């Protein structure tokens, strides 16, 4: 689901804890529930914060209000006020109005009946209902050319828990350092359940991402307090508590190697004096890429003691050492992914000049795959019929994406996660977590777009700005 909500073409694979876009909070972000040892945290460069996105849309896209929808809270409108304190420091106040809740309360009271001459007074009283509003105060400071600090506070009129966040980012010549503190920290599991950790602190150090070559990553996560489901999940059935979110500390490290291969790239000349709608999507090509690596996680605390039982139930494989007496564990595994991308069109003409397909196969547990492959080979050599467990072990996680230009800067896109369950004889192939999006390329910025996406399974809708995504 992390890849689905991000709507990324880049082959991030299923190994990195990429922040998930979500409308359930004003901040617009949730962190995926980490695994053992995968997925990992990922050091990220500074991205455009949610208040900055809305400010940009208000100023340059004639959008006085930005809509969003979350199944637990309904349809809402957002607007931001920006207060600059200088070239390197500014503050924003983001306000949200729950339009769906307001309309429902007005209809329930029957205030729009024509025979009531004082209907407008009743509406005024409803507009003063503080439960319709939410506020986010955010301060962003550029401390040095390499250091940025973001501090934010969210308050909800419906008495939901206030949310606080602080993020420090430092750019080294060849590394990125990210320090984050959340109270509470919002996490989302693969089934779409949101969890609140009372206090979550993370340190991420990673080599600067590149299209090919080696990279490495180190991270530390500290969770404190009693875990509970997010307050907007009242309608969601109770799920098993993720063991990796329980109180404790987790140290993670990973090393990977990535290789890109161009199978074909168009050498045809582009239209002269016509700028592509997106410079990163202006070269027809067919390419493949692969990544292979190893990861290890050391856990200390309740997260280590409980995750051991969870790993056994999920047939976790790879290196695994557990010391229940001192609540500690060490887990390691190898991982791999293979991706294929094909694009037709230069994204220059007005109609149907971009068709793009992307498929990614993730193997998050290399040891599990190799064990299954060995058993499968033995079954073939012994002329035996492979059992379902062996076949299931070698099935990867698949992500499919398709993008098609409709007209001018507008294109539609569908991302889906495909899983295989051989135990389900009637429908062994499942299409999960589909996300449908309409993208508007901001041509003057070279490679930027406004994205309006909807996730039917999780009943979420959001409008975002994305920059330099390939």
CSV table of N, CA and C in Angstrom, one decimal, residues 236-345:
chain,number,residue,atom,x,y,z
A,236,UNK,N,-13.6,0.5,12.0
A,236,UNK,CA,-12.8,-0.6,11.6
A,236,UNK,C,-12.7,-1.7,12.6
A,237,UNK,N,-12.9,-2.9,12.3
A,237,UNK,CA,-12.8,-4.0,13.3
A,237,UNK,C,-11.4,-4.0,13.9
A,238,UNK,N,-11.4,-4.5,15.1
A,238,UNK,CA,-10.1,-4.6,15.9
A,238,UNK,C,-9.1,-5.6,15.1
A,239,UNK,N,-7.9,-5.1,14.9
A,239,UNK,CA,-6.9,-5.9,14.2
A,239,UNK,C,-5.8,-6.3,15.2
A,240,UNK,N,-5.0,-7.3,14.8
A,240,UNK,CA,-3.9,-7.7,15.7
A,240,UNK,C,-2.9,-6.5,15.8
A,241,UNK,N,-2.4,-6.3,17.0
A,241,UNK,CA,-1.5,-5.2,17.2
A,241,UNK,C,-0.2,-5.5,16.5
A,242,UNK,N,0.3,-4.6,15.7
A,242,UNK,CA,1.6,-4.8,15.0
A,242,UNK,C,2.8,-4.9,16.1
A,243,UNK,N,3.5,-6.0,16.1
A,243,UNK,CA,4.5,-6.2,17.1
A,243,UNK,C,5.6,-5.2,17.0
A,244,UNK,N,6.0,-4.7,15.8
A,244,UNK,CA,7.1,-3.8,15.6
A,244,UNK,C,6.8,-2.4,16.1
A,245,UNK,N,5.5,-2.1,16.5
A,245,UNK,CA,5.1,-0.8,17.0
A,245,UNK,C,5.1,-0.7,18.5
A,246,UNK,N,5.3,-1.9,19.2
A,246,UNK,CA,5.3,-1.9,20.6
A,246,UNK,C,6.5,-1.2,21.2
A,247,UNK,N,6.5,-0.8,22.4
A,247,UNK,CA,7.6,0.0,23.0
A,247,UNK,C,8.9,-0.8,22.8
A,248,UNK,N,9.9,0.0,22.4
A,248,UNK,CA,11.3,-0.6,22.2
A,248,UNK,C,12.1,0.2,21.2
A,249,UNK,N,13.3,-0.3,21.0
A,249,UNK,CA,14.2,0.3,20.0
A,249,UNK,C,14.6,-0.7,19.0
A,250,UNK,N,14.6,-0.2,17.7
A,250,UNK,CA,15.0,-1.1,16.6
A,250,UNK,C,16.1,-0.4,15.8
A,251,UNK,N,17.2,-1.1,15.6
A,251,UNK,CA,18.4,-0.6,14.8
A,251,UNK,C,18.4,-1.4,13.5
A,252,UNK,N,18.4,-0.7,12.4
A,252,UNK,CA,18.3,-1.4,11.1
A,252,UNK,C,19.5,-0.9,10.2
A,253,UNK,N,19.9,-1.8,9.4
A,253,UNK,CA,21.0,-1.5,8.4
A,253,UNK,C,20.7,-2.3,7.1
A,254,UNK,N,21.1,-1.7,6.0
A,254,UNK,CA,20.9,-2.4,4.7
A,254,UNK,C,22.0,-1.9,3.7
A,255,UNK,N,22.3,-2.8,2.8
A,255,UNK,CA,23.2,-2.5,1.7
A,255,UNK,C,22.6,-3.1,0.5
A,256,UNK,N,22.6,-2.4,-0.7
A,256,UNK,CA,22.0,-2.8,-1.9
A,256,UNK,C,22.8,-2.4,-3.1
A,257,UNK,N,22.5,-3.1,-4.2
A,257,UNK,CA,23.1,-2.8,-5.5
A,257,UNK,C,22.0,-2.8,-6.5
A,258,UNK,N,22.0,-1.7,-7.3
A,258,UNK,CA,21.0,-1.5,-8.3
A,258,UNK,C,21.6,-1.4,-9.7
A,259,UNK,N,20.9,-1.9,-10.7
A,259,UNK,CA,21.4,-1.9,-12.1
A,259,UNK,C,20.2,-1.6,-13.0
A,260,UNK,N,20.4,-0.6,-13.9
A,260,UNK,CA,19.4,-0.3,-14.9
A,260,UNK,C,19.9,-0.7,-16.3
A,261,UNK,N,19.0,-1.2,-17.2
A,261,UNK,CA,19.4,-1.6,-18.5
A,261,UNK,C,18.3,-1.0,-19.5
A,262,UNK,N,18.8,-0.3,-20.5
A,262,UNK,CA,17.9,0.2,-21.6
A,262,UNK,C,17.8,-0.9,-22.6
A,263,UNK,N,16.6,-1.5,-22.8
A,263,UNK,CA,16.4,-2.5,-23.8
A,263,UNK,C,16.2,-1.8,-25.2
A,264,UNK,N,15.6,-0.6,-25.1
A,264,UNK,CA,15.4,0.2,-26.3
A,264,UNK,C,15.1,1.6,-25.9
A,265,UNK,N,15.6,2.6,-26.7
A,265,UNK,CA,15.4,4.0,-26.4
A,265,UNK,C,15.2,4.7,-27.7
A,266,UNK,N,14.2,5.4,-27.9
A,266,UNK,CA,13.9,6.1,-29.2
A,266,UNK,C,15.0,7.2,-29.5
A,267,UNK,N,15.4,7.2,-30.8
A,267,UNK,CA,16.3,8.2,-31.2
A,267,UNK,C,15.7,9.2,-32.2
A,268,UNK,N,14.3,9.1,-32.3
A,268,UNK,CA,13.6,10.0,-33.1
A,268,UNK,C,13.6,11.4,-32.5
A,269,UNK,N,13.7,12.4,-33.4
A,269,UNK,CA,13.7,13.8,-32.9
A,269,UNK,C,12.4,14.2,-32.4
A,270,UNK,N,12.4,15.1,-31.4
A,270,UNK,CA,11.2,15.6,-30.8
A,270,UNK,C,10.7,16.8,-31.6
A,271,UNK,N,9.5,17.2,-31.3
A,271,UNK,CA,8.9,18.4,-31.9
A,271,UNK,C,9.7,19.6,-31.5
A,272,UNK,N,10.1,20.4,-32.5
A,272,UNK,CA,10.9,21.6,-32.2
A,272,UNK,C,10.0,22.7,-31.6
A,273,UNK,N,10.6,23.4,-30.7
A,273,UNK,CA,10.0,24.6,-30.1
A,273,UNK,C,8.7,24.2,-29.3
A,274,UNK,N,8.6,22.9,-28.9
A,274,UNK,CA,7.5,22.5,-28.1
A,274,UNK,C,8.0,21.8,-26.9
A,275,UNK,N,7.8,22.5,-25.7
A,275,UNK,CA,8.3,21.9,-24.5
A,275,UNK,C,7.4,20.8,-24.0
A,276,UNK,N,8.0,19.6,-23.6
A,276,UNK,CA,7.2,18.5,-23.1
A,276,UNK,C,6.4,18.9,-21.9
A,277,UNK,N,5.3,18.3,-21.6
A,277,UNK,CA,4.5,18.6,-20.4
A,277,UNK,C,5.3,18.2,-19.2
A,278,UNK,N,6.2,17.2,-19.3
A,278,UNK,CA,7.0,16.7,-18.2
A,278,UNK,C,8.3,16.2,-18.9
A,279,UNK,N,9.4,16.9,-18.5
A,279,UNK,CA,10.7,16.5,-19.2
A,279,UNK,C,11.2,15.1,-18.8
A,280,UNK,N,10.7,14.6,-17.7
A,280,UNK,CA,11.1,13.3,-17.3
A,280,UNK,C,10.3,12.2,-18.0
A,281,UNK,N,9.2,12.6,-18.7
A,281,UNK,CA,8.4,11.7,-19.4
A,281,UNK,C,8.4,12.0,-20.9
A,282,UNK,N,9.5,12.4,-21.4
A,282,UNK,CA,9.6,12.8,-22.8
A,282,UNK,C,10.4,11.9,-23.7
A,283,UNK,N,10.8,10.8,-23.2
A,283,UNK,CA,11.7,9.9,-24.0
A,283,UNK,C,11.1,8.5,-24.1
A,284,UNK,N,10.5,8.1,-25.2
A,284,UNK,CA,10.0,6.7,-25.4
A,284,UNK,C,11.1,5.7,-25.2
A,285,UNK,N,10.9,4.7,-24.4
A,285,UNK,CA,11.9,3.7,-24.1
A,285,UNK,C,11.3,2.4,-23.6
A,286,UNK,N,12.1,1.4,-23.5
A,286,UNK,CA,11.8,0.1,-22.8
A,286,UNK,C,13.0,-0.2,-22.0
A,287,UNK,N,12.8,-0.3,-20.7
A,287,UNK,CA,13.9,-0.6,-19.8
A,287,UNK,C,13.6,-1.6,-18.7
A,288,UNK,N,14.7,-2.1,-18.1
A,288,UNK,CA,14.5,-3.0,-17.0
A,288,UNK,C,15.5,-2.6,-15.9
A,289,UNK,N,15.2,-3.0,-14.7
A,289,UNK,CA,16.1,-2.7,-13.6
A,289,UNK,C,16.0,-3.7,-12.6
A,290,UNK,N,17.0,-3.9,-11.8
A,290,UNK,CA,17.0,-4.9,-10.7
A,290,UNK,C,17.8,-4.4,-9.5
A,291,UNK,N,17.4,-4.8,-8.4
A,291,UNK,CA,18.0,-4.5,-7.1
A,291,UNK,C,18.2,-5.7,-6.3
A,292,UNK,N,19.3,-5.9,-5.6
A,292,UNK,CA,19.6,-7.0,-4.7
A,292,UNK,C,20.3,-6.4,-3.5
A,293,UNK,N,20.0,-6.9,-2.3
A,293,UNK,CA,20.6,-6.4,-1.1
A,293,UNK,C,20.4,-7.3,0.1
A,294,UNK,N,20.9,-6.8,1.2
A,294,UNK,CA,20.8,-7.5,2.5
A,294,UNK,C,20.4,-6.5,3.5
A,295,UNK,N,19.6,-7.0,4.5
A,295,UNK,CA,19.2,-6.1,5.6
A,295,UNK,C,19.3,-6.9,6.9
A,296,UNK,N,19.5,-6.2,8.0
A,296,UNK,CA,19.5,-6.7,9.3
A,296,UNK,C,18.9,-5.8,10.3
A,297,UNK,N,18.2,-6.3,11.3
A,297,UNK,CA,17.5,-5.5,12.3
A,297,UNK,C,17.8,-6.1,13.7
A,298,UNK,N,18.2,-5.2,14.6
A,298,UNK,CA,18.4,-5.6,16.0
A,298,UNK,C,17.3,-4.8,16.8
A,299,UNK,N,16.5,-5.6,17.6
A,299,UNK,CA,15.4,-5.0,18.4
A,299,UNK,C,15.6,-5.2,19.9
A,300,UNK,N,15.2,-4.2,20.7
A,300,UNK,CA,15.4,-4.3,22.1
A,300,UNK,C,14.1,-3.8,22.7
A,301,UNK,N,13.4,-4.6,23.5
A,301,UNK,CA,12.2,-4.2,24.2
A,301,UNK,C,11.0,-5.1,23.9
A,302,UNK,N,9.8,-4.6,24.1
A,302,UNK,CA,8.6,-5.4,23.9
A,302,UNK,C,8.5,-5.7,22.4
A,303,UNK,N,9.0,-4.9,21.5
A,303,UNK,CA,8.8,-5.1,20.1
A,303,UNK,C,9.6,-6.4,19.7
A,304,UNK,N,10.7,-6.7,20.4
A,304,UNK,CA,11.5,-7.8,20.1
A,304,UNK,C,10.9,-9.1,20.7
A,305,UNK,N,10.4,-9.0,21.9
A,305,UNK,CA,9.8,-10.2,22.5
A,305,UNK,C,8.6,-10.7,21.8
A,306,UNK,N,7.7,-9.8,21.4
A,306,UNK,CA,6.5,-10.1,20.8
A,306,UNK,C,6.6,-10.5,19.3
A,307,UNK,N,7.5,-9.8,18.6
A,307,UNK,CA,7.7,-10.0,17.1
A,307,UNK,C,8.2,-11.4,16.8
A,308,UNK,N,8.8,-12.1,17.8
A,308,UNK,CA,9.3,-13.4,17.5
A,308,UNK,C,8.1,-14.4,17.3
A,309,UNK,N,7.1,-14.2,18.1
A,309,UNK,CA,5.9,-15.1,17.9
A,309,UNK,C,5.2,-14.7,16.5
A,310,UNK,N,5.2,-13.4,16.2
A,310,UNK,CA,4.6,-13.0,14.9
A,310,UNK,C,5.3,-13.6,13.7
A,311,UNK,N,6.7,-13.6,13.8
A,311,UNK,CA,7.5,-14.1,12.7
A,311,UNK,C,7.3,-15.6,12.5
A,312,UNK,N,7.1,-16.3,13.6
A,312,UNK,CA,6.9,-17.8,13.5
A,312,UNK,C,5.5,-18.0,12.8
A,313,UNK,N,4.5,-17.2,13.1
A,313,UNK,CA,3.2,-17.4,12.5
A,313,UNK,C,3.2,-17.0,11.0
A,314,UNK,N,4.2,-16.2,10.6
A,314,UNK,CA,4.3,-15.7,9.2
A,314,UNK,C,5.4,-16.5,8.5
A,315,UNK,N,5.9,-17.6,9.1
A,315,UNK,CA,7.0,-18.3,8.4
A,315,UNK,C,8.1,-17.5,8.1
A,316,UNK,N,8.6,-16.6,9.0
A,316,UNK,CA,9.7,-15.8,8.7
A,316,UNK,C,10.9,-16.6,8.6
A,317,UNK,N,11.8,-16.3,7.6
A,317,UNK,CA,13.0,-17.0,7.3
A,317,UNK,C,14.2,-16.1,7.3
A,318,UNK,N,15.4,-16.6,7.1
A,318,UNK,CA,16.5,-15.8,7.2
A,318,UNK,C,17.2,-16.0,8.6
A,319,UNK,N,18.2,-15.2,8.9
A,319,UNK,CA,18.9,-15.2,10.1
A,319,UNK,C,18.0,-14.7,11.2
A,320,UNK,N,17.9,-15.4,12.3
A,320,UNK,CA,17.0,-15.0,13.4
A,320,UNK,C,17.6,-15.5,14.7
A,321,UNK,N,17.9,-14.6,15.6
A,321,UNK,CA,18.4,-14.9,17.0
A,321,UNK,C,17.5,-14.2,18.0
A,322,UNK,N,17.0,-14.9,19.0
A,322,UNK,CA,16.1,-14.3,19.9
A,322,UNK,C,16.6,-14.6,21.3
A,323,UNK,N,16.5,-13.6,22.2
A,323,UNK,CA,16.9,-13.7,23.6
A,323,UNK,C,15.7,-13.2,24.4
A,324,UNK,N,14.6,-14.0,24.6
A,324,UNK,CA,13.5,-13.5,25.3
A,324,UNK,C,13.7,-13.0,26.7
A,325,UNK,N,14.8,-13.5,27.4
A,325,UNK,CA,15.0,-13.1,28.8
A,325,UNK,C,15.4,-11.7,28.9
A,326,UNK,N,16.1,-11.1,27.9
A,326,UNK,CA,16.5,-9.7,27.9
A,326,UNK,C,15.8,-8.9,26.8
A,327,UNK,N,14.7,-9.5,26.3
A,327,UNK,CA,13.8,-8.8,25.3
A,327,UNK,C,14.7,-8.2,24.2
A,328,UNK,N,15.4,-9.1,23.5
A,328,UNK,CA,16.2,-8.6,22.3
A,328,UNK,C,16.2,-9.7,21.2
A,329,UNK,N,16.4,-9.2,20.0
A,329,UNK,CA,16.4,-10.1,18.9
A,329,UNK,C,17.3,-9.6,17.8
A,330,UNK,N,17.7,-10.4,16.9
A,330,UNK,CA,18.5,-10.0,15.7
A,330,UNK,C,18.0,-10.8,14.5
A,331,UNK,N,17.6,-10.1,13.5
A,331,UNK,CA,17.0,-10.8,12.3
A,331,UNK,C,17.7,-10.2,11.0
A,332,UNK,N,17.9,-11.0,10.1
A,332,UNK,CA,18.5,-10.6,8.8
A,332,UNK,C,18.0,-11.4,7.6
A,333,UNK,N,18.1,-10.8,6.5
A,333,UNK,CA,17.6,-11.5,5.3
A,333,UNK,C,18.1,-10.8,4.0
A,334,UNK,N,18.1,-11.4,2.9
A,334,UNK,CA,18.4,-10.8,1.6
A,334,UNK,C,17.1,-10.4,0.9
A,335,UNK,N,17.1,-9.5,0.0
A,335,UNK,CA,16.0,-9.1,-0.8
A,335,UNK,C,16.4,-8.8,-2.2
A,336,UNK,N,15.4,-8.7,-3.1
A,336,UNK,CA,15.6,-8.5,-4.5
A,336,UNK,C,14.3,-7.9,-5.1
A,337,UNK,N,14.5,-7.3,-6.2
A,337,UNK,CA,13.3,-6.8,-7.0
A,337,UNK,C,13.8,-6.7,-8.5
A,338,UNK,N,12.8,-6.9,-9.3
A,338,UNK,CA,13.0,-6.7,-10.8
A,338,UNK,C,11.8,-5.9,-11.3
A,339,UNK,N,12.2,-4.9,-12.1
A,339,UNK,CA,11.2,-3.9,-12.6
A,339,UNK,C,11.3,-3.8,-14.1
A,340,UNK,N,10.2,-3.5,-14.8
A,340,UNK,CA,10.1,-3.4,-16.2
A,340,UNK,C,9.3,-2.1,-16.5
A,341,UNK,N,9.8,-1.3,-17.4
A,341,UNK,CA,9.1,0.0,-17.8
A,341,UNK,C,9.1,0.1,-19.3
A,342,UNK,N,7.9,0.5,-19.8
A,342,UNK,CA,7.8,0.7,-21.2
A,342,UNK,C,7.0,2.0,-21.4
A,343,UNK,N,7.5,2.9,-22.3
A,343,UNK,CA,6.8,4.2,-22.6
A,343,UNK,C,6.7,4.4,-24.1
A,344,UNK,N,5.6,4.9,-24.5
A,344,UNK,CA,5.4,5.3,-25.9
A,344,UNK,C,4.9,6.8,-25.9
A,345,UNK,N,5.5,7.6,-26.7
A,345,UNK,CA,5.1,9.0,-26.8
A,345,UNK,C,6.1,9.9,-26.1
